[in-house]
Short mmCIF file of C-alpha atoms and ligand atoms in Angstrom, two decimals:
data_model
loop_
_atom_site.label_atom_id
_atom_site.label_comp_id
_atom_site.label_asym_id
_atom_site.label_seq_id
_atom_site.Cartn_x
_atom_site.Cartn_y
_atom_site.Cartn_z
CA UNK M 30 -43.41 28.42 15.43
CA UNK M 31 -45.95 25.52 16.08
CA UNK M 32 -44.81 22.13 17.71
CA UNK M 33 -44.97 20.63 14.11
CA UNK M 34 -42.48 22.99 12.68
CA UNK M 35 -40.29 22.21 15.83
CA UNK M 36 -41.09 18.62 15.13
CA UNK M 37 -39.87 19.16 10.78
CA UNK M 38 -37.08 20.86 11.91
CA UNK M 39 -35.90 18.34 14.54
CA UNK M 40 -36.38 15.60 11.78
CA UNK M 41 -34.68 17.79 8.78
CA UNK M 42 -31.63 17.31 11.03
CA UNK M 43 -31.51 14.44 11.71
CA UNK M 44 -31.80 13.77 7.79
CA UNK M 45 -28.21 15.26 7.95
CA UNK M 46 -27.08 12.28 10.24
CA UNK M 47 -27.69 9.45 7.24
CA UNK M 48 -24.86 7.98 5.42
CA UNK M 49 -24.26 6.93 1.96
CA UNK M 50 -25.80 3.04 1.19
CA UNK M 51 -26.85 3.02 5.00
CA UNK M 52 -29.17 1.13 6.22
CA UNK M 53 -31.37 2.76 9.14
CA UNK M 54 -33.43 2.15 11.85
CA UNK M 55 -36.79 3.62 11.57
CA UNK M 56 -39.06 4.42 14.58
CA UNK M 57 -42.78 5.53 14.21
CA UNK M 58 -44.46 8.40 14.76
CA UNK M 59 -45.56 12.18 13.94
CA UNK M 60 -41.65 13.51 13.99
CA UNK M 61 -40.23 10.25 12.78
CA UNK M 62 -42.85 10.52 9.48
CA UNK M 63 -41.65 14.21 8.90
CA UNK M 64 -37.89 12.47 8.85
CA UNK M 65 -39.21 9.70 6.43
CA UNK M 66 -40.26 12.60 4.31
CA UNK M 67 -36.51 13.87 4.55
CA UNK M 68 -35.31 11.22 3.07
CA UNK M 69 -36.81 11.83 -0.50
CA UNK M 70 -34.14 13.57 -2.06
CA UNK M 71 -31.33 10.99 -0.79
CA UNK M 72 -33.56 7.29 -0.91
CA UNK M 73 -31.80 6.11 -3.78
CA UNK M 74 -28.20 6.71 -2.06
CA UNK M 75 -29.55 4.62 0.75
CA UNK M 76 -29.62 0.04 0.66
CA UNK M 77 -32.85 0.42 2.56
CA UNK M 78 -34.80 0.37 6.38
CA UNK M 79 -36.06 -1.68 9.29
CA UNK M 80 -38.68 -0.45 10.21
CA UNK M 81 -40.07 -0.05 14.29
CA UNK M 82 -44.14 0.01 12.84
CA UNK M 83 -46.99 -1.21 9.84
CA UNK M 84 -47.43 2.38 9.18
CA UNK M 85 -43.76 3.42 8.88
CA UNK M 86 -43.32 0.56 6.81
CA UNK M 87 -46.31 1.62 5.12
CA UNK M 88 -44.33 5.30 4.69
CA UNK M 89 -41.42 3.98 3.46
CA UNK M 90 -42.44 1.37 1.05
CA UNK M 91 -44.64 3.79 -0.37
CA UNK M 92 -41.59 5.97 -0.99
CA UNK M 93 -39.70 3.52 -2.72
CA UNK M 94 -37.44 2.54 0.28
CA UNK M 95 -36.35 -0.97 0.82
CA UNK M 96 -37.25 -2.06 4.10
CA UNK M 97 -35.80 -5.47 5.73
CA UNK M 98 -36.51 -7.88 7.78
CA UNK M 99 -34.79 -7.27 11.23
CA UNK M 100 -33.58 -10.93 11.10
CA UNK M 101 -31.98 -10.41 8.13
CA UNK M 102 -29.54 -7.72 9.62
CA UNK M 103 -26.36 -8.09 11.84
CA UNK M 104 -26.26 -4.49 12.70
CA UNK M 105 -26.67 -0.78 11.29
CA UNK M 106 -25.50 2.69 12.07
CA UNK M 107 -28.26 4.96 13.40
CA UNK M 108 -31.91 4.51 14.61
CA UNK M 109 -34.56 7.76 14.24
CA UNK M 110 -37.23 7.71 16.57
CA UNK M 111 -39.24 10.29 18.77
CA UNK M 112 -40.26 10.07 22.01
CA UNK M 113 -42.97 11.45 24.58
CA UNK M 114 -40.80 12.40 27.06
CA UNK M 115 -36.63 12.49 27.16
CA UNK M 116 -35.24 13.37 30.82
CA UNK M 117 -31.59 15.21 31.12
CA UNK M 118 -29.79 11.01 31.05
CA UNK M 119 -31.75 10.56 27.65
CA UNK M 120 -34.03 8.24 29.47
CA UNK M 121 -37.44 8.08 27.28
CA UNK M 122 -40.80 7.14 27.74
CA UNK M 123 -42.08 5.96 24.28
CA UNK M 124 -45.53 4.27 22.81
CA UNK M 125 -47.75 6.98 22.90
CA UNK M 126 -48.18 5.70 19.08
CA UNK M 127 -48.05 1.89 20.48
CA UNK M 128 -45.21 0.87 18.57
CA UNK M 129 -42.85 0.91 21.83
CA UNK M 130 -42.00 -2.86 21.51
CA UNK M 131 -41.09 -2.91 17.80
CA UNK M 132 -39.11 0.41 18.56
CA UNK M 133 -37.41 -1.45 21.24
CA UNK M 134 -35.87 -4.05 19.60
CA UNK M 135 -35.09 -2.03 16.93
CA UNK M 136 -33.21 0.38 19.03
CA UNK M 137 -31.56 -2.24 20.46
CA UNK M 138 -30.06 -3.09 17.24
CA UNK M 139 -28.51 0.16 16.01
CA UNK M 140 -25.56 1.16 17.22
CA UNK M 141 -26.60 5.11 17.55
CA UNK M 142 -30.32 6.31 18.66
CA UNK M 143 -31.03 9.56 17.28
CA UNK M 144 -34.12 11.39 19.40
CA UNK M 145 -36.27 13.97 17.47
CA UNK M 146 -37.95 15.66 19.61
CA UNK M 147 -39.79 19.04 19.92
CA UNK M 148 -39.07 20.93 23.22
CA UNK M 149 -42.25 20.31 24.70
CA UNK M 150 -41.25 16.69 25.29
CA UNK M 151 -38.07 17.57 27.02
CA UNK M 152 -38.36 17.36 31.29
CA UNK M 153 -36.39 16.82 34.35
CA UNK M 154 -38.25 13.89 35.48
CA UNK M 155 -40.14 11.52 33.49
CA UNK M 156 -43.89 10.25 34.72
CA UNK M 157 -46.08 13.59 33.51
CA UNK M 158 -46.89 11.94 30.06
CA UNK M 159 -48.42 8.40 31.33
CA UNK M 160 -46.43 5.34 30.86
CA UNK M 161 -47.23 2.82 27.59
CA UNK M 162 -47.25 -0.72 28.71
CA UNK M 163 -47.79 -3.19 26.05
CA UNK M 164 -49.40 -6.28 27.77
CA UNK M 165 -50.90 -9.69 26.38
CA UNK M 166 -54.41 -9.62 26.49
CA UNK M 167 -55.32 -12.40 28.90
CA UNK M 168 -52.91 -10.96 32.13
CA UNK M 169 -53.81 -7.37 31.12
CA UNK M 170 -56.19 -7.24 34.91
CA UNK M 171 -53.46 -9.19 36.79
CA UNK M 172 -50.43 -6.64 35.22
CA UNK M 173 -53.22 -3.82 36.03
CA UNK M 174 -52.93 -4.50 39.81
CA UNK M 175 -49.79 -4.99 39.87
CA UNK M 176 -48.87 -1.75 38.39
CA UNK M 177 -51.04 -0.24 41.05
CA UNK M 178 -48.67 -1.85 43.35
CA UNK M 179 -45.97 -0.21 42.19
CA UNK M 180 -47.65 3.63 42.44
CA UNK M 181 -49.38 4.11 39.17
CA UNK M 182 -52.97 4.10 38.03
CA UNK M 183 -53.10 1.83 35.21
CA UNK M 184 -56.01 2.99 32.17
CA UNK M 185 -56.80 0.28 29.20
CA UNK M 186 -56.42 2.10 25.93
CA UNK M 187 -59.66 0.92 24.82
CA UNK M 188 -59.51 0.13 21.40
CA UNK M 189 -56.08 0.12 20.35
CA UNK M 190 -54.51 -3.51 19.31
CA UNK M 191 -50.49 -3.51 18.88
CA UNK M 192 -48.68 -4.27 15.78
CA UNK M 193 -47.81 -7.64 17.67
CA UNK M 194 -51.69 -8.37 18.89
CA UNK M 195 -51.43 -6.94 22.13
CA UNK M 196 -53.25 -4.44 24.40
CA UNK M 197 -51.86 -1.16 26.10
CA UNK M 198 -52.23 -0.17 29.58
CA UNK M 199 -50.98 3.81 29.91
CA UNK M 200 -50.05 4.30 33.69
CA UNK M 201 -51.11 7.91 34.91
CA UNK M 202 -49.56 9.16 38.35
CA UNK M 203 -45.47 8.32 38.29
CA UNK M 204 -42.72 10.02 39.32
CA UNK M 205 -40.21 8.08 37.25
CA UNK M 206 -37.33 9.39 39.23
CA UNK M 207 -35.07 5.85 38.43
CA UNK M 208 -36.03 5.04 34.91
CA UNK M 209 -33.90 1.86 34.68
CA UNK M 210 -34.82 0.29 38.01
CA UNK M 211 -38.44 1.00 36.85
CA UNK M 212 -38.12 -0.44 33.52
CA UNK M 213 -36.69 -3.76 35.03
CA UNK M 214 -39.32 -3.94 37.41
CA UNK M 215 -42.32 -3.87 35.05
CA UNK M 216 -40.61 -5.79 32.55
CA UNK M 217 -40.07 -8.67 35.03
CA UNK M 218 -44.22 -9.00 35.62
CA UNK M 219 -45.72 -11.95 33.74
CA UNK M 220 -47.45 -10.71 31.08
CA UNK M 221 -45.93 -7.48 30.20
CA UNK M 222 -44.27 -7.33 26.89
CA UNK M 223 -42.04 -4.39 26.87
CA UNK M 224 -42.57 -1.12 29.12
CA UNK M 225 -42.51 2.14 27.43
CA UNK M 226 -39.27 3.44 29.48
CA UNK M 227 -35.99 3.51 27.19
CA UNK M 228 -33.79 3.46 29.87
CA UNK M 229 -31.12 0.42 29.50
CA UNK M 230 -31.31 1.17 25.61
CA UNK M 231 -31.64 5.09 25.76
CA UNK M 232 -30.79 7.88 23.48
CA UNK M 233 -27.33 8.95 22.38
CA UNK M 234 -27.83 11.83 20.08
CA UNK M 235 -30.82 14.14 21.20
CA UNK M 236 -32.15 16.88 18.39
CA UNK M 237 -34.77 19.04 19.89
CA UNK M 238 -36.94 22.02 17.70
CA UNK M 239 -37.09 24.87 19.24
CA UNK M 240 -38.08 27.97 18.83
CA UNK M 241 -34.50 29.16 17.91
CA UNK M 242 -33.81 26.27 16.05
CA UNK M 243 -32.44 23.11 16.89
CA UNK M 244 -30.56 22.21 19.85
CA UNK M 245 -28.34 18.94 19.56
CA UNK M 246 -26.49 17.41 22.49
CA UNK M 247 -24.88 13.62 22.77
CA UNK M 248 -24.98 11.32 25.83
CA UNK M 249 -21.51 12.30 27.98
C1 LIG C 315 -44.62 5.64 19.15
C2 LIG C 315 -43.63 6.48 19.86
C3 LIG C 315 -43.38 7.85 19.32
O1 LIG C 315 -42.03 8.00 19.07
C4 LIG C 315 -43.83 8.88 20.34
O2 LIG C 315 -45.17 8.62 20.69
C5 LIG C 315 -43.67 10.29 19.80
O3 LIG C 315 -44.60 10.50 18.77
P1 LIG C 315 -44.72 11.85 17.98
O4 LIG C 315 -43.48 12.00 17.18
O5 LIG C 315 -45.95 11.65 17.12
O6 LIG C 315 -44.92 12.97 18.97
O7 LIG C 315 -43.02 6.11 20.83
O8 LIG C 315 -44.84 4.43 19.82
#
């Protein structure tokens, strides 16, 4: 089994998790468009999405799904998203795909995350995969150096531009041994939009594809 068949299968359950005229939460991403392709034989028993990303809107709308405006919505059940790497806590690192701000607030939103995840992304310790930090454009040298402070080595994703306008700085080298403590301290440097740790907003229901099928497990 290939990590996209772990990835389908991760998704396919998920698809199990979605309620009659729900709304849900919609992250972005290779797993998270195998789930949007899930949801074909129930989209007209659901009111609709928010979306986390232009191309899952993009997905969806092409689909025939509703999506909504965040600001239009109190609250809804569940959120889908993937992640790059999900620790034992359900800490994340997210934004390999950019989206990690977007998916934040999102997330923040919904009263359930729902991980999909195949079980390459699954470690004891985040930090291998390098952390997404979505900056704006004109501190992205200042927030670089700073970041060095901290441990990392900061690289510009050259070329990629953010939903929101922004630039990414992926910082190599961490040992992300206290996610939320981390997450608070790159967050509070001027200039940073969101950091790529889920830590204060993780995941509560984790569905990994394995080879022996999927394993699901819920924060304690
Ligand atoms: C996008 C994300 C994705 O969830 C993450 O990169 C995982 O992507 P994929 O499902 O393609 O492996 O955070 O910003």
């Amino acid at each position: 089994m290939d990590q996209n068949q772990k990835k389908m299968s991760a998704a396919a359950e998920a698809v199990k998790y979605v309620k009659e005229n729900a709304i849900l939460g919609v992250g972005t991403g290779s797993t998270v468009n195998y789930f949007i392709d899930g949801l074909e034989p129930i989209k007209d028993k659901i009111k609709g999405a928010v979306s986390s990303s232009v191309a899952s809107t993009k997905k969806l709308e092409a689909m025939g799904i509703k999506v909504f405006d965040l600001n239009e919505i109190d609250s809804f059940d569940i959120y889908v998203d993937g992640a790059d790497e999900i620790n034992p806590e359900m800490d994340m690192i997210k934004g390999g795909g950019a989206a990690l701000t977007r998916e934040k607030i999102v997330a923040a939103v919904a009263k359930q995350f729902i991980c999909i995840v195949d079980d390459t992304k699954v470690v004891d310790v985040l930090g291998k995969f390098p952390l997404p930090v979505e900056v704006i454009p004109m501190a992205r040298e200042y927030v670089a150096r700073e970041l060095t402070k901290l441990g990392g080595r900061p690289v510009y994703r050259e070329g990629c531009v953010t939903d929101n306008g922004n630039h990414i700085l992926d910082v190599h080298d961490l040992r992300i041994t206290e996610p939320k403590k981390l997450e608070q301290l790159v967050n509070a440097i001027p200039g940073v939009v969101t950091v790529g740790i889920f830590g204060k907003r993780g995941a509560d229901v984790l569905i990994v594809g394995t080879e022996d099928g999927v394993k699901v497990s819920s924060r304690q």
